[in-house]
Coordinates of C-alpha atoms in Angstrom, one line a residue:
Chain P
M1 CA 117.2 24.9 -7.5
Q2 CA 114.6 26.6 -5.3
I3 CA 114.9 26.1 -1.6
L4 CA 112.5 28.9 -0.8
S5 CA 109.5 29.1 -3.1
K6 CA 107.1 32.0 -3.0
K7 CA 104.8 30.4 -0.4
H8 CA 107.7 30.4 2.0
Y9 CA 108.5 34.1 2.0
G10 CA 105.5 34.9 4.2
Y11 CA 106.4 32.3 6.7
L12 CA 110.1 33.3 6.7
L13 CA 109.2 36.9 7.2
M14 CA 106.9 35.9 10.1
V15 CA 109.6 33.8 11.8
L16 CA 112.2 36.6 11.3
V17 CA 110.0 39.3 12.8
F18 CA 109.1 37.0 15.6
A19 CA 112.8 36.3 16.2
V20 CA 113.9 40.0 16.2
I21 CA 111.2 40.9 18.7
I22 CA 112.3 38.0 21.0
G23 CA 115.9 38.9 20.4
F24 CA 115.5 42.3 22.0
W25 CA 113.3 41.1 24.8
Q26 CA 114.9 37.8 25.7
P27 CA 118.2 37.3 23.8
H28 CA 119.0 34.0 25.7
A29 CA 115.6 32.6 24.7
L30 CA 116.3 33.5 21.1
I31 CA 119.7 31.8 21.0
Y32 CA 118.4 28.8 22.9
G33 CA 115.3 28.6 20.8
I34 CA 117.2 28.7 17.5
Q35 CA 119.4 25.9 18.7
R36 CA 116.6 23.7 20.0
G37 CA 114.4 24.5 17.1
S38 CA 117.1 23.5 14.6
L39 CA 117.4 20.2 16.4
Y40 CA 113.7 19.6 16.2
A41 CA 113.8 20.4 12.5
L42 CA 116.7 18.1 11.9
I43 CA 114.9 15.2 13.6
G44 CA 111.5 16.2 12.0
L45 CA 112.8 16.2 8.4
P46 CA 113.2 12.4 8.1
L47 CA 109.8 11.8 9.7
A48 CA 108.2 14.2 7.2
L49 CA 110.0 12.5 4.4
V50 CA 108.6 9.0 5.3
L51 CA 105.2 10.5 5.9
G52 CA 105.2 12.3 2.6
I53 CA 106.6 9.5 0.4
L54 CA 105.4 6.3 2.1
G55 CA 102.4 7.8 3.7
V56 CA 103.4 6.0 7.0
L57 CA 103.6 7.8 10.3
N58 CA 106.6 6.1 11.9
L59 CA 105.9 6.0 15.6
A60 CA 109.3 4.3 16.2
H61 CA 111.0 7.5 14.9
G62 CA 112.3 8.6 18.3
E63 CA 113.4 5.1 19.2
F64 CA 115.7 4.9 16.2
L65 CA 117.2 8.1 17.4
T66 CA 117.7 6.5 20.9
V67 CA 119.5 3.6 19.2
G68 CA 121.8 6.0 17.5
L69 CA 122.5 7.8 20.8
Y70 CA 123.5 4.5 22.5
L71 CA 125.7 3.6 19.6
S72 CA 127.5 6.9 19.8
Y73 CA 127.9 6.4 23.5
L74 CA 129.3 2.9 23.0
L75 CA 131.8 4.1 20.4
F76 CA 132.9 6.9 22.7
H77 CA 133.4 4.8 25.7
G78 CA 134.6 1.6 24.0
M79 CA 136.9 3.0 21.3
G80 CA 137.3 6.6 22.3
L81 CA 135.7 7.8 19.1
D82 CA 134.7 11.5 19.1
P83 CA 130.9 11.7 19.3
V84 CA 130.6 14.2 16.5
L85 CA 132.8 12.0 14.2
S86 CA 130.8 8.9 15.2
F87 CA 128.1 10.1 12.9
V88 CA 129.7 8.1 10.1
P89 CA 129.4 4.6 11.7
V90 CA 126.1 5.6 13.4
T91 CA 124.6 6.8 10.2
L92 CA 125.7 3.6 8.4
F93 CA 124.3 1.4 11.1
L94 CA 121.0 3.2 11.2
F95 CA 120.8 3.0 7.4
V96 CA 121.0 -0.8 7.6
L97 CA 118.7 -1.0 10.6
G98 CA 116.1 1.2 8.9
G99 CA 116.3 -1.0 5.8
L100 CA 115.9 -4.2 7.8
S101 CA 112.9 -2.8 9.7
Y102 CA 111.3 -1.8 6.4
L103 CA 112.0 -5.2 4.7
L104 CA 110.8 -7.2 7.8
T105 CA 107.8 -5.3 8.8
V106 CA 106.7 -1.9 7.3
K107 CA 106.8 -3.4 3.8
Y108 CA 103.9 -5.7 4.6
V109 CA 101.5 -3.1 6.0
L110 CA 101.9 -0.4 3.3
K111 CA 98.6 -1.4 1.7
A112 CA 96.9 -2.6 5.0
G113 CA 95.6 0.8 6.1
H114 CA 96.7 3.3 8.7
L115 CA 95.6 1.2 11.6
S116 CA 98.1 -1.6 10.9
Q117 CA 100.8 0.9 10.1
L118 CA 100.4 2.8 13.4
L119 CA 100.3 -0.4 15.4
I120 CA 103.3 -2.0 13.8
T121 CA 105.5 1.0 14.2
F122 CA 104.2 1.3 17.8
G123 CA 105.3 -2.3 18.3
I124 CA 108.8 -1.6 16.8
A125 CA 109.1 1.4 19.2
L126 CA 108.3 -0.8 22.1
I127 CA 110.7 -3.6 21.0
L128 CA 113.6 -1.1 20.6
T129 CA 112.9 0.6 24.0
E130 CA 112.7 -2.6 25.9
L131 CA 115.7 -4.1 24.1
I132 CA 117.8 -1.1 25.2
N133 CA 116.2 -1.3 28.6
S134 CA 117.2 -5.0 29.0
I135 CA 120.8 -4.4 27.9
W136 CA 121.7 -1.1 29.5
T137 CA 118.9 -0.7 32.2
T138 CA 117.1 2.6 32.7
M139 CA 120.3 4.2 34.1
S140 CA 121.1 7.5 32.5
R141 CA 124.4 7.7 30.5
S142 CA 126.3 10.6 29.2
V143 CA 129.1 11.4 26.7
F144 CA 131.3 14.3 28.0
T145 CA 133.5 16.4 25.8
T146 CA 134.9 19.8 26.8
Y147 CA 134.2 21.5 23.4
S148 CA 130.4 20.8 23.6
Y149 CA 130.2 23.2 26.6
S150 CA 132.3 26.0 24.9
S151 CA 130.7 29.4 25.0
T152 CA 131.4 32.9 23.7
K153 CA 130.7 36.4 24.8
I154 CA 129.3 39.4 23.0
G155 CA 129.5 42.5 25.2
N156 CA 128.5 41.1 28.6
F157 CA 126.1 38.5 27.1
R158 CA 127.4 34.9 27.2
F159 CA 126.0 32.0 25.4
G160 CA 126.8 28.4 24.3
T161 CA 128.2 28.0 20.8
Y162 CA 128.3 24.2 20.3
E163 CA 124.6 23.8 19.8
F164 CA 124.7 26.0 16.7
I165 CA 125.9 22.8 15.0
Y166 CA 122.2 21.7 15.0
L167 CA 121.4 24.7 12.8
L168 CA 124.3 23.9 10.5
A169 CA 123.3 20.2 10.3
A170 CA 119.6 21.0 9.7
I171 CA 120.5 23.3 6.8
V172 CA 122.9 20.9 5.3
V173 CA 120.4 18.0 5.5
L174 CA 117.6 20.2 4.1
L175 CA 119.8 21.3 1.2
G176 CA 121.0 17.8 0.6
L177 CA 117.5 16.4 0.5
Q178 CA 116.3 19.1 -1.9
L179 CA 119.3 18.5 -4.1
F180 CA 118.7 14.7 -4.0
L181 CA 115.0 15.1 -4.8
K182 CA 115.6 17.5 -7.7
K183 CA 118.9 16.6 -9.3
T184 CA 119.4 12.8 -9.0
R185 CA 117.5 10.1 -10.9
L186 CA 116.6 8.3 -7.7
G187 CA 115.5 11.5 -6.2
Q188 CA 113.2 12.4 -9.1
A189 CA 111.8 8.9 -8.9
T190 CA 111.2 9.4 -5.2
F191 CA 109.4 12.6 -5.9
A192 CA 107.2 10.8 -8.5
V193 CA 106.4 8.0 -6.1
G194 CA 105.4 10.5 -3.5
Q195 CA 103.0 12.1 -5.9
N196 CA 101.4 9.1 -7.5
P197 CA 102.8 5.6 -6.7
A198 CA 100.6 3.8 -9.2
G199 CA 101.6 6.2 -12.0
A200 CA 105.3 5.9 -11.0
Q201 CA 104.9 2.1 -11.2
I202 CA 103.5 2.3 -14.7
V203 CA 106.3 4.5 -16.1
G204 CA 108.8 1.8 -14.8
I205 CA 110.0 3.1 -11.5
N206 CA 110.8 0.4 -9.0
V207 CA 108.4 1.7 -6.3
G208 CA 109.4 -1.0 -3.8
F209 CA 113.1 0.0 -4.0
V210 CA 112.2 3.7 -3.6
Y211 CA 110.3 3.0 -0.5
L212 CA 113.1 0.9 0.9
F213 CA 115.7 3.6 0.1
V214 CA 113.6 6.4 1.6
F215 CA 112.9 4.6 4.8
S216 CA 116.6 3.7 5.2
L217 CA 117.7 7.2 4.3
A218 CA 115.3 8.7 6.8
T219 CA 116.6 6.5 9.6
A220 CA 120.2 7.3 8.6
I221 CA 119.6 11.0 8.9
L222 CA 118.6 10.3 12.5
G223 CA 122.2 9.0 12.9
I224 CA 123.5 12.6 12.2
A225 CA 121.2 14.0 14.8
A226 CA 122.1 11.3 17.3
A227 CA 125.8 11.8 16.9
I228 CA 125.8 15.6 17.3
M229 CA 123.3 15.7 20.2
A230 CA 125.0 12.9 22.1
P231 CA 127.4 15.1 24.1
R232 CA 124.5 17.4 25.2
V233 CA 121.8 15.0 26.4
A234 CA 121.2 12.5 29.1
I235 CA 121.1 9.1 27.3
F236 CA 118.4 6.8 28.6
P237 CA 115.9 4.4 26.9
G238 CA 113.2 7.2 26.7
T239 CA 115.4 10.0 25.4
G240 CA 114.1 9.8 21.8
A241 CA 110.4 9.1 22.4
P242 CA 109.3 12.8 22.9
F243 CA 110.8 13.7 19.5
T244 CA 108.3 11.5 17.6
M245 CA 105.4 13.7 18.7
K246 CA 107.4 16.9 18.2
S247 CA 108.5 15.8 14.7
F248 CA 104.9 15.1 13.8
A249 CA 103.9 18.5 15.2
L250 CA 106.3 20.1 12.7
A251 CA 105.1 18.0 9.8
A252 CA 101.5 18.9 10.6
M253 CA 102.4 22.5 10.8
A254 CA 104.4 22.6 7.6
G255 CA 102.0 20.4 5.6
L256 CA 102.9 17.4 3.6
G257 CA 105.8 17.6 1.1
N258 CA 107.0 20.9 2.5
L259 CA 110.5 20.2 3.7
T260 CA 111.6 23.9 4.0
G261 CA 108.5 24.5 6.1
I262 CA 109.8 21.9 8.6
L263 CA 112.8 24.1 9.3
L264 CA 110.8 27.2 9.7
A265 CA 108.2 25.5 11.9
G266 CA 111.0 24.0 14.0
L267 CA 112.6 27.4 14.5
A268 CA 109.2 29.0 15.4
L269 CA 108.3 26.3 17.9
G270 CA 111.8 26.1 19.3
I271 CA 111.8 29.8 20.0
G272 CA 108.2 29.7 21.3
E273 CA 109.2 26.9 23.7
A274 CA 112.3 28.8 24.9
V275 CA 110.2 32.0 25.5
V276 CA 107.7 30.1 27.7
N277 CA 110.7 28.6 29.5
A278 CA 112.1 32.1 30.1
I279 CA 108.9 33.4 31.7
P280 CA 109.3 33.1 35.5
G281 CA 107.4 30.1 36.7
G282 CA 106.6 29.1 33.1
G283 CA 109.2 26.3 32.9
G284 CA 106.8 23.5 33.4
W285 CA 104.4 24.7 30.8
A286 CA 107.0 24.7 28.0
D287 CA 106.1 21.1 27.1
I288 CA 102.6 22.2 26.2
V289 CA 103.7 24.5 23.4
F290 CA 104.2 21.6 20.9
F291 CA 101.1 19.7 21.9
G292 CA 99.0 22.8 22.0
V293 CA 100.2 23.9 18.5
L294 CA 99.8 20.3 17.2
I295 CA 96.2 20.0 18.4
I296 CA 95.3 23.5 17.2
V297 CA 96.8 23.0 13.8
I298 CA 95.2 19.6 13.3
L299 CA 91.8 20.9 14.3
A300 CA 92.1 24.1 12.2
R301 CA 93.0 22.0 9.1
S302 CA 90.1 19.6 9.7
F303 CA 87.6 22.4 10.1
R304 CA 88.9 24.2 7.0
G305 CA 88.8 20.9 5.2
A306 CA 85.2 20.3 6.3
K307 CA 84.0 23.7 4.9
Q308 CA 85.4 23.1 1.5
Chain R
M1 CA 72.4 -23.0 26.6
K2 CA 75.7 -24.7 26.9
N3 CA 77.6 -21.4 26.5
R4 CA 75.7 -19.9 29.3
A5 CA 76.6 -22.8 31.6
I6 CA 80.3 -22.4 30.8
L7 CA 80.1 -18.7 31.3
S8 CA 78.5 -18.9 34.7
L9 CA 81.0 -21.6 35.7
L10 CA 83.8 -19.3 34.8
V11 CA 82.3 -16.4 36.7
V12 CA 81.9 -18.6 39.8
L13 CA 85.5 -19.8 39.4
A14 CA 86.8 -16.3 39.1
A15 CA 84.8 -15.2 42.2
S16 CA 86.0 -18.1 44.3
L17 CA 89.7 -17.5 43.4
P18 CA 90.5 -15.6 46.7
L19 CA 89.4 -18.7 48.7
F20 CA 92.3 -20.8 47.5
M21 CA 94.9 -18.3 46.3
G22 CA 97.4 -16.2 48.2
P23 CA 97.7 -12.4 48.1
Y24 CA 100.5 -12.6 45.4
F25 CA 98.3 -14.3 42.8
L26 CA 95.3 -12.2 43.8
S27 CA 97.3 -9.0 43.1
V28 CA 98.5 -10.5 39.8
F29 CA 94.9 -11.2 38.7
S30 CA 93.8 -7.8 40.0
T31 CA 96.4 -6.1 37.7
I32 CA 95.3 -8.3 34.8
F33 CA 91.7 -7.3 35.3
V34 CA 92.7 -3.6 35.2
F35 CA 94.4 -4.1 31.9
L36 CA 91.6 -6.3 30.6
S37 CA 89.1 -3.6 31.3
L38 CA 91.3 -1.0 29.5
S39 CA 91.8 -3.4 26.7
L40 CA 88.0 -3.9 26.2
S41 CA 87.3 -0.2 26.4
W42 CA 90.0 0.5 23.8
D43 CA 88.6 -2.2 21.5
M44 CA 85.0 -0.8 21.9
M45 CA 86.3 2.5 20.4
L46 CA 88.3 0.7 17.7
R47 CA 85.1 -1.0 16.6
T48 CA 84.0 2.4 15.2
G49 CA 87.2 2.5 13.1
Q50 CA 88.9 5.1 15.3
L51 CA 92.2 4.1 16.7
S52 CA 92.4 6.0 20.0
F53 CA 95.7 6.6 21.8
G54 CA 94.0 8.4 24.6
T55 CA 93.4 5.4 26.9
A56 CA 96.1 6.4 29.3
G57 CA 94.8 10.0 29.4
F58 CA 91.3 9.2 30.5
F59 CA 92.6 6.6 32.8
G60 CA 94.8 9.2 34.5
L61 CA 92.0 11.8 34.6
G62 CA 89.7 9.4 36.4
A63 CA 92.5 8.5 38.8
Y64 CA 93.3 12.1 39.7
A65 CA 89.6 13.1 40.0
S66 CA 88.9 10.3 42.4
V67 CA 92.0 10.8 44.6
L68 CA 91.5 14.6 44.8
L69 CA 87.8 14.1 45.7
V70 CA 88.8 11.9 48.6
I71 CA 91.6 14.1 49.8
K72 CA 90.0 17.5 49.4
L73 CA 86.4 16.9 49.9
G74 CA 86.4 13.6 51.9
V75 CA 84.1 11.8 49.5
N76 CA 83.6 8.1 50.1
P77 CA 86.2 6.1 48.1
I78 CA 83.7 3.9 46.2
I79 CA 81.6 6.9 45.2
S80 CA 84.7 8.8 44.2
I81 CA 85.5 5.9 41.8
L82 CA 82.2 6.5 40.1
L83 CA 82.7 10.2 40.1
G84 CA 86.2 9.6 38.5
G85 CA 84.3 8.0 35.6
V86 CA 81.9 10.9 35.4
F87 CA 84.7 13.4 35.2
S88 CA 86.4 11.5 32.4
A89 CA 83.1 11.2 30.5
T90 CA 82.4 14.9 30.9
L91 CA 85.8 15.9 29.5
A92 CA 85.4 13.3 26.7
F93 CA 82.0 14.7 25.8
L94 CA 83.4 18.3 25.6
L95 CA 86.5 17.3 23.7
G96 CA 84.6 14.9 21.5
F97 CA 82.9 17.8 19.7
A98 CA 86.3 18.9 18.3
I99 CA 88.4 15.7 18.0
L100 CA 85.7 13.3 16.7
R101 CA 85.6 15.2 13.4
L102 CA 89.2 14.0 12.8
R103 CA 90.0 10.7 11.1
A104 CA 92.8 8.2 10.7
I105 CA 96.3 9.3 12.0
Y106 CA 95.0 12.7 12.9
F107 CA 92.5 11.3 15.5
S108 CA 95.1 8.9 16.9
I109 CA 97.8 11.6 17.2
T110 CA 95.5 14.2 18.7
T111 CA 94.3 11.7 21.4
L112 CA 98.0 10.9 22.2
A113 CA 98.8 14.6 22.4
L114 CA 95.8 15.2 24.7
T115 CA 97.2 12.6 27.1
S116 CA 100.4 14.6 27.3
V117 CA 98.5 17.8 27.7
F118 CA 96.5 16.4 30.7
S119 CA 99.7 15.2 32.3
V120 CA 101.5 18.6 31.8
V121 CA 98.5 20.6 33.1
I122 CA 98.2 18.4 36.2
R123 CA 102.0 18.6 36.8
N124 CA 101.7 22.4 36.7
L125 CA 98.9 22.9 39.2
P126 CA 100.8 21.9 42.4
R127 CA 98.3 23.5 44.8
L128 CA 95.5 21.4 43.5
T129 CA 97.2 18.2 42.4
G130 CA 100.5 18.0 44.3
G131 CA 102.5 18.8 41.1
A132 CA 105.3 16.5 39.9
S133 CA 105.5 14.5 43.1
G134 CA 101.8 13.6 43.0
A135 CA 99.3 13.1 45.8
V136 CA 99.0 10.3 48.4
L137 CA 95.8 9.0 50.0
P138 CA 95.9 8.4 53.8
R139 CA 95.0 4.7 53.2
P140 CA 94.1 2.5 50.2
I141 CA 90.5 1.4 49.6
F142 CA 89.3 -1.3 52.1
G143 CA 92.5 -0.7 54.0
G144 CA 94.4 -2.6 51.3
D145 CA 92.5 -5.9 51.8
P146 CA 93.5 -7.9 48.7
Q147 CA 90.3 -10.1 48.7
K148 CA 87.8 -7.2 48.8
I149 CA 89.9 -5.3 46.2
Y150 CA 89.8 -8.4 44.0
W151 CA 86.0 -8.8 44.3
L152 CA 85.2 -5.2 43.6
L153 CA 87.6 -5.2 40.6
L154 CA 86.0 -8.5 39.4
L155 CA 82.6 -6.9 39.6
L156 CA 83.8 -3.9 37.7
T157 CA 85.4 -6.1 35.0
L158 CA 82.2 -8.1 34.6
V159 CA 80.2 -4.9 34.2
I160 CA 82.6 -3.8 31.4
I161 CA 82.4 -7.2 29.8
A162 CA 78.6 -7.0 29.9
I163 CA 78.7 -3.5 28.3
S164 CA 81.0 -4.7 25.6
A165 CA 78.8 -7.7 24.9
F166 CA 75.8 -5.5 24.8
F167 CA 77.5 -3.2 22.3
R168 CA 78.1 -6.3 20.1
R169 CA 74.4 -7.3 20.1
S170 CA 72.4 -4.1 20.0
R171 CA 71.6 -1.8 17.2
I172 CA 74.8 0.2 18.1
H173 CA 76.8 -2.7 16.8
Y174 CA 75.4 -2.5 13.3
A175 CA 75.8 1.3 13.3
I176 CA 79.4 1.4 14.3
N177 CA 80.3 -1.6 12.1
S178 CA 79.0 0.2 9.1
I179 CA 80.9 3.4 10.1
R180 CA 84.1 1.4 10.3
N181 CA 83.5 -0.4 7.0
D182 CA 82.5 2.6 4.9
E183 CA 81.7 5.9 6.5
I184 CA 80.1 7.5 3.5
T185 CA 77.8 4.6 2.9
A186 CA 76.9 4.7 6.6
R187 CA 76.1 8.4 6.4
S188 CA 74.0 8.0 3.3
S189 CA 72.0 5.2 5.0
G190 CA 70.9 7.7 7.5
I191 CA 73.3 6.9 10.4
D192 CA 74.2 9.9 12.5
V193 CA 77.9 9.1 12.5
F194 CA 79.0 11.8 14.8
K195 CA 76.3 11.0 17.4
Y196 CA 77.4 7.3 17.5
L197 CA 81.1 8.2 17.7
L198 CA 80.4 10.6 20.5
F199 CA 78.3 8.1 22.4
V200 CA 81.0 5.4 22.1
F201 CA 83.8 7.8 22.9
V202 CA 82.0 9.1 26.1
V203 CA 81.1 5.6 27.3
T204 CA 84.6 4.2 26.8
S205 CA 86.3 7.2 28.4
A206 CA 84.0 6.8 31.4
L207 CA 85.0 3.2 31.7
Q208 CA 88.7 4.1 31.5
G209 CA 88.1 6.8 34.1
V210 CA 86.5 4.4 36.5
V211 CA 89.3 1.8 36.0
G212 CA 91.9 4.6 36.6
A213 CA 90.1 5.8 39.7
F214 CA 90.0 2.2 41.1
Y215 CA 93.7 1.7 40.3
A216 CA 94.5 4.9 42.1
Q217 CA 92.4 4.0 45.1
Q218 CA 94.0 0.5 45.2
Y219 CA 97.6 1.9 45.3
A220 CA 96.6 5.0 47.2
F221 CA 98.6 7.4 45.2
V222 CA 98.7 9.4 41.9
A223 CA 101.7 11.0 40.1
P224 CA 101.9 12.5 36.6
E225 CA 104.5 10.2 35.3
A226 CA 103.2 7.0 36.8
T227 CA 99.4 7.7 36.3
F228 CA 99.7 8.8 32.7
S229 CA 102.2 6.1 31.9
L230 CA 102.1 4.9 28.3
N231 CA 101.9 1.4 29.7
F232 CA 98.2 2.0 30.2
L233 CA 98.0 2.5 26.5
L234 CA 100.5 0.0 25.1
L235 CA 99.6 -3.1 27.1
P236 CA 95.9 -2.9 26.5
I237 CA 96.5 -2.5 22.8
A238 CA 98.8 -5.5 22.7
M239 CA 96.3 -7.6 24.7
A240 CA 93.4 -6.8 22.4
L241 CA 95.4 -7.4 19.3
V242 CA 96.7 -10.8 20.5
G243 CA 93.2 -12.0 21.5
G244 CA 91.5 -10.6 18.4
V245 CA 90.1 -7.1 17.9
Y246 CA 86.4 -6.2 17.4
T247 CA 85.3 -8.9 19.8
T248 CA 84.6 -9.3 23.5
T249 CA 86.4 -12.6 24.0
G250 CA 89.5 -11.4 22.2
P251 CA 90.7 -8.8 24.8
I252 CA 89.8 -11.1 27.7
V253 CA 91.9 -14.0 26.3
G254 CA 94.7 -11.6 25.3
A255 CA 94.8 -10.0 28.7
L256 CA 94.9 -13.3 30.6
L257 CA 97.6 -14.7 28.3
L258 CA 99.9 -11.7 28.0
G259 CA 99.3 -10.8 31.7
L260 CA 100.5 -14.2 32.9
I261 CA 103.4 -14.4 30.4
S262 CA 104.7 -10.9 31.3
E263 CA 104.3 -11.7 35.1
Y264 CA 106.5 -14.7 34.6
L265 CA 109.0 -12.9 32.4
K266 CA 109.3 -10.2 35.1
L267 CA 110.7 -12.8 37.5
I268 CA 113.5 -13.9 35.1
M269 CA 114.1 -10.6 33.4
P270 CA 113.6 -7.5 35.6
Y271 CA 114.5 -5.0 32.9
G272 CA 112.8 -5.0 29.5
H273 CA 110.2 -7.8 30.1
L274 CA 107.7 -5.6 28.3
I275 CA 109.5 -6.5 25.1
V276 CA 107.1 -9.4 24.8
Y277 CA 104.3 -6.9 24.2
G278 CA 106.2 -5.3 21.3
I279 CA 107.0 -8.6 19.7
M280 CA 103.4 -9.7 20.0
I281 CA 102.0 -6.5 18.5
V282 CA 104.3 -6.8 15.4
L283 CA 103.8 -10.6 14.9
V284 CA 100.0 -10.3 15.3
V285 CA 99.7 -7.4 12.9
L286 CA 101.9 -9.2 10.3
F287 CA 100.7 -12.7 10.5
M288 CA 97.4 -12.9 12.5
P289 CA 95.4 -9.7 12.1
Q290 CA 92.4 -11.6 13.5
G291 CA 94.2 -12.6 16.7
I292 CA 94.5 -16.0 18.2
C293 CA 90.9 -16.7 19.3
K294 CA 89.2 -17.0 15.9
P295 CA 91.6 -19.6 14.3
I296 CA 91.4 -21.7 17.5
I297 CA 87.6 -21.6 17.7
Q298 CA 87.4 -22.5 14.0
L299 CA 89.8 -25.4 14.6
L300 CA 87.7 -26.6 17.5
R301 CA 84.5 -26.5 15.6
G302 CA 86.2 -28.2 12.7
K303 CA 85.5 -25.4 10.3
T304 CA 88.5 -25.4 8.0
K305 CA 87.2 -23.2 5.2
K306 CA 88.8 -19.8 5.0
G307 CA 87.3 -16.5 4.1
G308 CA 83.9 -15.2 5.0
V309 CA 85.4 -13.3 7.9
Q310 CA 86.7 -10.4 5.9
S311 CA 85.0 -7.8 8.0
A312 CA 87.1 -8.8 11.0
D313 CA 90.3 -8.0 9.2
L314 CA 92.5 -5.2 10.6
G315 CA 92.9 -3.7 7.2
N316 CA 89.7 -1.6 7.1

């Protein structure tokens, strides 16, 4: 199995050099950037998976994450379930919710062109946000656990340790997806569908089932992200929304079908964002890192495409 | 013409509304007109086949330009509304050279990202724009008189409807229709695709800027979160879809229908009444890609045959 193919070495080296320079200059920004960046990558992976296999940009991606966060919150306050352990029920629930969303809506617009696909996922996003809004209002909720604020000290440099769980989860999910795509029959079928759906159909792959499974799986992965980030974020109806754009930024940067690239892009952008945050007076500009990179990458690709 | 008589009757009716309606209903209709105008301008861009998510962005730019012109330079509010449109148009013209070369999801996402960029930039220039807390005008336009606001907004809406109708009837209509149906064929028939896209993009952005400027003058304030709210994108899209895209009547009917329904829902359901927009978007895309107007008109005219309207389908 190859997680890092040759094309990744260059990028990996770039990210490493970048990280080392930042590490000496702003160690806090490096730690924080790695943590945030892994979270972005963890959330970006399923979006890239759906975009790569189904060709659908799911604009309701962040809203599915929000649903997962609220579920984790409910399990914590209703049953006293530990938020990190709640990833099992949350993941199962989102797997089913993703499957239902696919069967009821996305399935019917797969051949209808990008316009219908964008609009329908936009509609789903709006329904989910407003549904949450009508049940729990816009009030901000939180899940508090003591361990999620634990920290450690190296020399006289103190930093939070809990959020390294994002890096662990991102790597586990990435390895799991690679193993699934290379080693299992369904995974190989998924790979084939992503490359050529018509050809896959001809050789007897149940393309409809692969689409259903991939969409459910992608939504389920968001359950893992939701459960582990629940103790560290303010939970309100709009929590997940910004992650849709950020995930797409990673997918655009890494290119289609490049899952390892998502992690590297996530780390690079996470560190970049943290550095801008660390510059005095730069805090407000940090949001622009993702959008700026997104616009530049898309434009660069389009101009390169136009010349060929 | 019978149609012309009905049309002028409707205009007279709309104009005389303030004479027998209280300020509450006037403000409801004013809000509907704002979204109606945005909806039409979004649809005019969609007719070229480009799905723009930048409506809220150019709306906000116009709003900020107009308010800052009044506060900092003491410009007359009505002139500042027009200048708000000019500002949006200028930026759309400059950005258009880069982003109008993009297609499909890349165009949509870039316009959405630009909306966020505008809002972040404005939030981070506190000396000029008031930063995160926004800027407040000393008084709203016409001193907040709901009747005058209504009439000016009605005038603005009628102008936008006229522009939209003109776009449907002139040479531009055939050019942008062919771009939407098949860009390569359009190009090989000698249509300067980029020129037409840029023209439509600048005109629609100008309209969005003017509407945004008016909205800001009406409520006498701008703030990054409120002015660049995604509601100014989502609601117009839902309205155009429900009424029927690629037409002038569609967004008008959709805006009136959804505007009144959501106003009613707001009373019984203070949180989450916008859910009706989400449900409408999903249902219309799935079951009625042509919107509700066309089937009803066909029913009224007794035309039961299906087909022959393929070009109006969403699936292009």
